[in-house]
Amino acid sequence: MPFSHRMPRGLRPLLAALCLGCMIGCMTVAPQAQAQSTDKYPSKPINYVVPFAAGGTTDLLGRLIGQRLSQVLGQSIVVENRPGAGGNIGSDYVAKAAPDGYTLVGGTISSHSINVSLYPKMPYDPVKNFQPVALIGTLPNVLVVNASSPWKSVEDVIAAAKAKPGAINFGSSGNGTSQHLSAELFANMAGLKLTHVPYKGSSQAVQALLGNQVDLVFENSVAAVPMIQSGKFRALATTGPKRAAELPDVPTVAEAGLKGYEIVSWQAIFAPAGTPAPIVNKLATEIGKIIREPDMRQRLAALGVEPSGAGPAELGAFQKSEVAKWAQLIKVANIRLE
């Protein structure tokens, strides 16, 4: 006989009320639990992966932002360098990490927009496999040569390269990086043949130029400016649409003769796709505040970075536009990995 047929009638309304109460309670537990877990975030150190070698632009910015973020969140930000393949190795590691807010990556114009159109086989999708968090800022690259170089201008470089096709080499922080593409676009627009020597990061490319192992480098302003100011490098041109504030006497590549030339690099922070929105928003809010702090803005500007602090939605839209832009440019300029 069914249980309900044996139940006293007086208990039925009470049981119904209890069941309704349980249903309502279950419906409210999940949001409360989520809110509580977000309030406790972070409860352990956060791993900040830099997909390039130590000492380069992404590394320097990651440590600068990470140090301040650790103070704000009350947890250590552990910077881990996983260089190689133009940022692909470290980025792939984060793409496959648990989406819990404890693994972030210092994403760049190369790892999160250029590489997908340049590498024949990508281990990750720069858009689908990542959750945008915050845009640190944008920065130009600088065409630099060793201070002992005979070249004093862009015209000198072009004349020398045309005189000896393929004999002049340039260093970069890796295949597919903005440094690499800056030189390739330069060569394409000027009708030159240059030889590419890729390294695992900016610091290694800088050291190679310092030791005259390469003839020139298009380097991020973060790594280039200190070397220029110390008198070790000579700046010939910048790649942005306007002159860099920290290098007012240095012309843009467009001003130096290649009209229409423009490349602006960028640095951002991403989490694995699927990271809970409350955690992403908390990180984005705090990082945005840090980047907008007067002292931080001043420190970034001194490195040649135009601070941003844009959040997930704005960064996501910007990244998608960059992916499309570079796909078109790489196709038109016929830029390929050798």
Short mmCIF file of C-alpha atoms in Angstrom, two decimals, residues 24-285:
data_model
loop_
_atom_site.label_atom_id
_atom_site.label_comp_id
_atom_site.label_asym_id
_atom_site.label_seq_id
_atom_site.Cartn_x
_atom_site.Cartn_y
_atom_site.Cartn_z
CA ILE A 24 13.73 27.23 -1.04
CA GLY A 25 16.70 26.51 1.19
CA CYS A 26 18.42 24.51 -1.54
CA MET A 27 17.84 27.31 -4.03
CA THR A 28 19.58 29.87 -1.79
CA VAL A 29 22.50 27.72 -0.60
CA ALA A 30 24.39 27.76 -3.91
CA PRO A 31 24.62 31.57 -4.30
CA GLN A 32 25.50 31.96 -0.63
CA ALA A 33 28.21 29.31 -0.89
CA GLN A 34 29.57 30.98 -4.02
CA ALA A 35 29.62 34.36 -2.32
CA GLN A 36 31.36 32.93 0.73
CA SER A 37 34.01 31.19 -1.38
CA THR A 38 34.64 34.44 -3.30
CA ASP A 39 34.96 36.35 -0.05
CA LYS A 40 37.65 33.91 1.04
CA TYR A 41 39.50 34.21 -2.30
CA PRO A 42 42.41 34.07 -2.40
CA SER A 43 43.11 31.63 0.41
CA LYS A 44 46.50 30.52 -0.97
CA PRO A 45 49.28 31.90 -3.22
CA ILE A 46 48.44 32.76 -6.83
CA ASN A 47 50.68 31.47 -9.62
CA TYR A 48 51.42 34.20 -12.21
CA VAL A 49 52.93 32.58 -15.30
CA VAL A 50 55.21 34.66 -17.52
CA PRO A 51 55.52 32.88 -20.89
CA PHE A 52 58.90 34.51 -21.58
CA ALA A 53 62.35 34.51 -19.98
CA ALA A 54 63.11 36.43 -16.78
CA GLY A 55 64.16 40.04 -17.16
CA GLY A 56 61.98 40.79 -20.18
CA THR A 57 59.03 43.16 -20.51
CA THR A 58 56.30 40.69 -19.51
CA ASP A 59 58.41 39.52 -16.58
CA LEU A 60 59.14 43.04 -15.33
CA LEU A 61 55.51 44.12 -15.55
CA GLY A 62 54.30 40.89 -13.96
CA ARG A 63 56.56 41.37 -10.97
CA LEU A 64 55.68 45.06 -10.69
CA ILE A 65 51.92 44.46 -10.73
CA GLY A 66 52.21 41.20 -8.79
CA GLN A 67 54.06 42.78 -5.88
CA ARG A 68 51.34 45.37 -5.39
CA LEU A 69 48.53 42.86 -5.96
CA SER A 70 49.93 40.57 -3.25
CA GLN A 71 49.73 43.47 -0.77
CA VAL A 72 46.12 44.19 -1.72
CA LEU A 73 44.93 40.56 -1.66
CA GLY A 74 47.02 39.47 1.30
CA GLN A 75 48.47 36.48 -0.56
CA SER A 76 51.75 35.87 -2.37
CA ILE A 77 51.85 36.23 -6.15
CA VAL A 78 54.40 33.68 -7.33
CA VAL A 79 55.88 34.66 -10.70
CA GLU A 80 56.89 31.60 -12.73
CA ASN A 81 58.75 31.86 -16.04
CA ARG A 82 57.80 29.28 -18.69
CA PRO A 83 59.44 30.63 -21.87
CA GLY A 84 59.47 29.27 -25.39
CA ALA A 85 57.70 29.29 -28.77
CA GLY A 86 56.87 32.99 -28.69
CA GLY A 87 54.88 32.65 -25.47
CA ASN A 88 53.01 29.50 -26.52
CA ILE A 89 54.50 27.13 -23.94
CA GLY A 90 53.62 29.14 -20.86
CA SER A 91 50.25 30.20 -22.25
CA ASP A 92 49.31 26.62 -23.06
CA TYR A 93 50.17 25.63 -19.50
CA VAL A 94 47.70 28.19 -18.16
CA ALA A 95 45.04 27.31 -20.74
CA LYS A 96 45.01 23.78 -19.31
CA ALA A 97 45.23 24.83 -15.63
CA ALA A 98 42.33 24.60 -13.19
CA PRO A 99 39.98 27.59 -13.67
CA ASP A 100 39.94 28.49 -10.00
CA GLY A 101 41.65 31.88 -9.98
CA TYR A 102 44.97 30.54 -8.72
CA THR A 103 46.74 30.46 -12.10
CA LEU A 104 47.08 33.59 -14.24
CA VAL A 105 49.21 34.43 -17.28
CA GLY A 106 50.87 37.60 -18.47
CA GLY A 107 49.39 37.58 -21.96
CA THR A 108 50.84 39.65 -24.78
CA ILE A 109 50.13 40.78 -28.30
CA SER A 110 52.07 37.74 -29.50
CA SER A 111 50.77 34.96 -27.25
CA HIS A 112 47.16 36.14 -27.39
CA SER A 113 46.69 37.62 -30.86
CA ILE A 114 49.59 37.15 -33.32
CA ASN A 115 50.66 33.53 -32.83
CA VAL A 116 47.33 31.98 -33.82
CA SER A 117 47.84 33.30 -37.37
CA LEU A 118 51.56 32.63 -37.52
CA TYR A 119 52.04 29.14 -36.10
CA PRO A 120 50.67 26.28 -38.26
CA LYS A 121 49.72 24.28 -35.15
CA MET A 122 48.63 26.08 -32.00
CA PRO A 123 48.23 24.14 -28.73
CA TYR A 124 45.47 26.50 -27.55
CA ASP A 125 42.89 29.01 -28.79
CA PRO A 126 43.86 32.48 -27.51
CA VAL A 127 40.22 33.55 -27.26
CA LYS A 128 38.22 30.41 -26.37
CA ASN A 129 40.70 28.98 -23.85
CA PHE A 130 41.15 32.15 -21.79
CA GLN A 131 39.16 34.54 -19.66
CA PRO A 132 40.31 38.17 -20.05
CA VAL A 133 41.02 39.87 -16.72
CA ALA A 134 42.75 43.23 -17.23
CA LEU A 135 44.77 45.17 -19.78
CA ILE A 136 47.96 46.51 -18.18
CA GLY A 137 48.76 48.88 -21.01
CA THR A 138 50.14 49.48 -24.47
CA LEU A 139 53.66 50.34 -25.54
CA PRO A 140 55.68 50.93 -28.69
CA ASN A 141 58.74 49.01 -29.76
CA VAL A 142 61.99 50.85 -30.40
CA LEU A 143 64.42 50.17 -33.24
CA VAL A 144 67.76 50.09 -31.44
CA VAL A 145 71.36 49.35 -32.40
CA ASN A 146 74.48 49.01 -30.31
CA ALA A 147 76.02 52.38 -29.43
CA SER A 148 79.11 51.33 -31.38
CA SER A 149 77.09 50.76 -34.57
CA PRO A 150 77.86 53.06 -37.53
CA TRP A 151 74.11 53.43 -38.22
CA LYS A 152 72.64 56.72 -37.02
CA SER A 153 69.24 56.58 -38.72
CA VAL A 154 66.59 54.37 -40.32
CA GLU A 155 67.93 55.45 -43.70
CA ASP A 156 71.36 54.06 -42.74
CA VAL A 157 69.84 50.67 -41.87
CA ILE A 158 67.87 50.49 -45.11
CA ALA A 159 70.91 51.45 -47.21
CA ALA A 160 73.11 48.85 -45.49
CA ALA A 161 70.47 46.12 -45.83
CA LYS A 162 69.94 46.82 -49.53
CA ALA A 163 73.70 46.72 -50.12
CA LYS A 164 73.98 43.24 -48.55
CA PRO A 165 70.65 41.35 -48.73
CA GLY A 166 70.32 38.80 -45.90
CA ALA A 167 73.62 39.78 -44.28
CA ILE A 168 72.04 41.98 -41.59
CA ASN A 169 70.37 40.10 -38.77
CA PHE A 170 67.94 41.16 -36.06
CA GLY A 171 67.21 39.63 -32.69
CA SER A 172 63.78 39.22 -31.11
CA SER A 173 62.20 37.76 -27.99
CA GLY A 174 60.85 34.87 -30.06
CA ASN A 175 58.94 33.85 -33.17
CA GLY A 176 55.63 35.64 -33.45
CA THR A 177 56.38 38.33 -30.89
CA SER A 178 55.70 41.98 -31.65
CA GLN A 179 59.47 42.47 -31.80
CA HIS A 180 59.69 39.84 -34.54
CA LEU A 181 56.70 41.20 -36.47
CA SER A 182 57.96 44.78 -36.14
CA ALA A 183 61.14 43.83 -38.01
CA GLU A 184 59.31 41.69 -40.57
CA LEU A 185 56.87 44.48 -41.39
CA PHE A 186 59.77 46.94 -41.57
CA ALA A 187 61.62 44.67 -44.00
CA ASN A 188 58.49 44.06 -46.07
CA MET A 189 57.62 47.75 -46.41
CA ALA A 190 61.22 48.78 -47.16
CA GLY A 191 61.85 45.92 -49.58
CA LEU A 192 64.63 44.36 -47.51
CA LYS A 193 65.84 40.86 -46.69
CA LEU A 194 66.84 40.56 -43.03
CA THR A 195 67.83 37.44 -41.10
CA HIS A 196 65.84 36.67 -37.95
CA VAL A 197 67.53 35.36 -34.78
CA PRO A 198 64.83 34.44 -32.22
CA TYR A 199 65.52 34.19 -28.47
CA LYS A 200 63.36 33.08 -25.54
CA GLY A 201 62.78 36.57 -24.20
CA SER A 202 63.59 40.27 -24.37
CA SER A 203 66.47 40.05 -21.92
CA GLN A 204 68.31 37.54 -24.12
CA ALA A 205 67.77 39.60 -27.27
CA VAL A 206 69.03 42.69 -25.43
CA GLN A 207 72.14 40.84 -24.29
CA ALA A 208 72.75 39.63 -27.85
CA LEU A 209 72.65 43.20 -29.16
CA LEU A 210 74.84 44.35 -26.29
CA GLY A 211 77.41 41.73 -27.31
CA ASN A 212 77.10 42.61 -31.04
CA GLN A 213 75.82 39.11 -31.80
CA VAL A 214 72.94 40.71 -33.75
CA ASP A 215 72.88 43.97 -35.69
CA LEU A 216 69.61 45.46 -34.50
CA VAL A 217 66.53 44.78 -32.40
CA PHE A 218 62.99 46.13 -32.35
CA GLU A 219 62.59 46.00 -28.57
CA ASN A 220 59.73 46.91 -26.22
CA SER A 221 60.30 50.31 -24.68
CA VAL A 222 60.30 48.72 -21.20
CA ALA A 223 63.53 46.87 -21.97
CA ALA A 224 64.97 49.36 -24.45
CA VAL A 225 64.67 52.70 -22.64
CA PRO A 226 67.04 51.87 -19.75
CA MET A 227 69.69 50.71 -22.25
CA ILE A 228 69.22 53.87 -24.31
CA GLN A 229 69.42 56.12 -21.27
CA SER A 230 72.59 54.37 -20.09
CA GLY A 231 74.22 55.06 -23.47
CA LYS A 232 74.60 51.39 -24.42
CA PHE A 233 72.01 51.47 -27.21
CA ARG A 234 71.17 54.07 -29.85
CA ALA A 235 67.49 54.56 -30.65
CA LEU A 236 66.72 55.08 -34.34
CA ALA A 237 62.91 55.04 -34.37
CA THR A 238 59.79 54.00 -32.46
CA THR A 239 56.96 51.91 -33.91
CA GLY A 240 53.91 53.72 -32.55
CA PRO A 241 51.62 56.26 -34.24
CA LYS A 242 53.29 59.12 -32.35
CA ARG A 243 56.62 59.80 -30.68
CA ALA A 244 57.14 58.16 -27.31
CA ALA A 245 56.95 60.57 -24.38
CA GLU A 246 60.14 59.17 -22.85
CA LEU A 247 61.98 59.44 -26.21
CA PRO A 248 60.77 62.80 -27.62
CA ASP A 249 63.76 63.25 -29.94
CA VAL A 250 63.37 59.84 -31.59
CA PRO A 251 61.19 59.79 -34.74
CA THR A 252 58.57 57.17 -35.48
CA VAL A 253 59.32 54.67 -38.25
CA ALA A 254 56.61 56.41 -40.30
CA GLU A 255 58.31 59.78 -39.80
CA ALA A 256 61.62 58.22 -40.80
CA GLY A 257 60.29 57.31 -44.24
CA LEU A 258 57.99 54.27 -44.06
CA LYS A 259 54.59 55.96 -44.17
CA GLY A 260 51.76 53.85 -42.81
CA TYR A 261 54.05 51.79 -40.57
CA GLU A 262 52.59 51.33 -37.08
CA ILE A 263 52.85 48.62 -34.44
CA VAL A 264 51.84 49.03 -30.81
CA SER A 265 52.47 46.16 -28.42
CA TRP A 266 50.34 45.38 -25.37
CA GLN A 267 50.49 43.50 -22.09
CA ALA A 268 47.50 41.99 -20.27
CA ILE A 269 46.44 39.43 -17.68
CA PHE A 270 44.33 36.37 -18.49
CA ALA A 271 42.91 33.43 -16.51
CA PRO A 272 41.86 30.00 -17.82
CA ALA A 273 38.42 29.93 -19.47
CA GLY A 274 35.73 28.97 -16.97
CA THR A 275 37.20 30.90 -14.04
CA PRO A 276 34.20 32.02 -11.90
CA ALA A 277 32.95 35.52 -12.72
CA PRO A 278 33.09 36.75 -9.08
CA ILE A 279 36.80 35.85 -8.90
CA VAL A 280 37.54 37.40 -12.31
CA ASN A 281 35.71 40.58 -11.34
CA LYS A 282 37.53 40.80 -8.02
CA LEU A 283 40.91 40.45 -9.74
CA ALA A 284 39.96 42.91 -12.48
CA THR A 285 38.74 45.47 -9.97
#
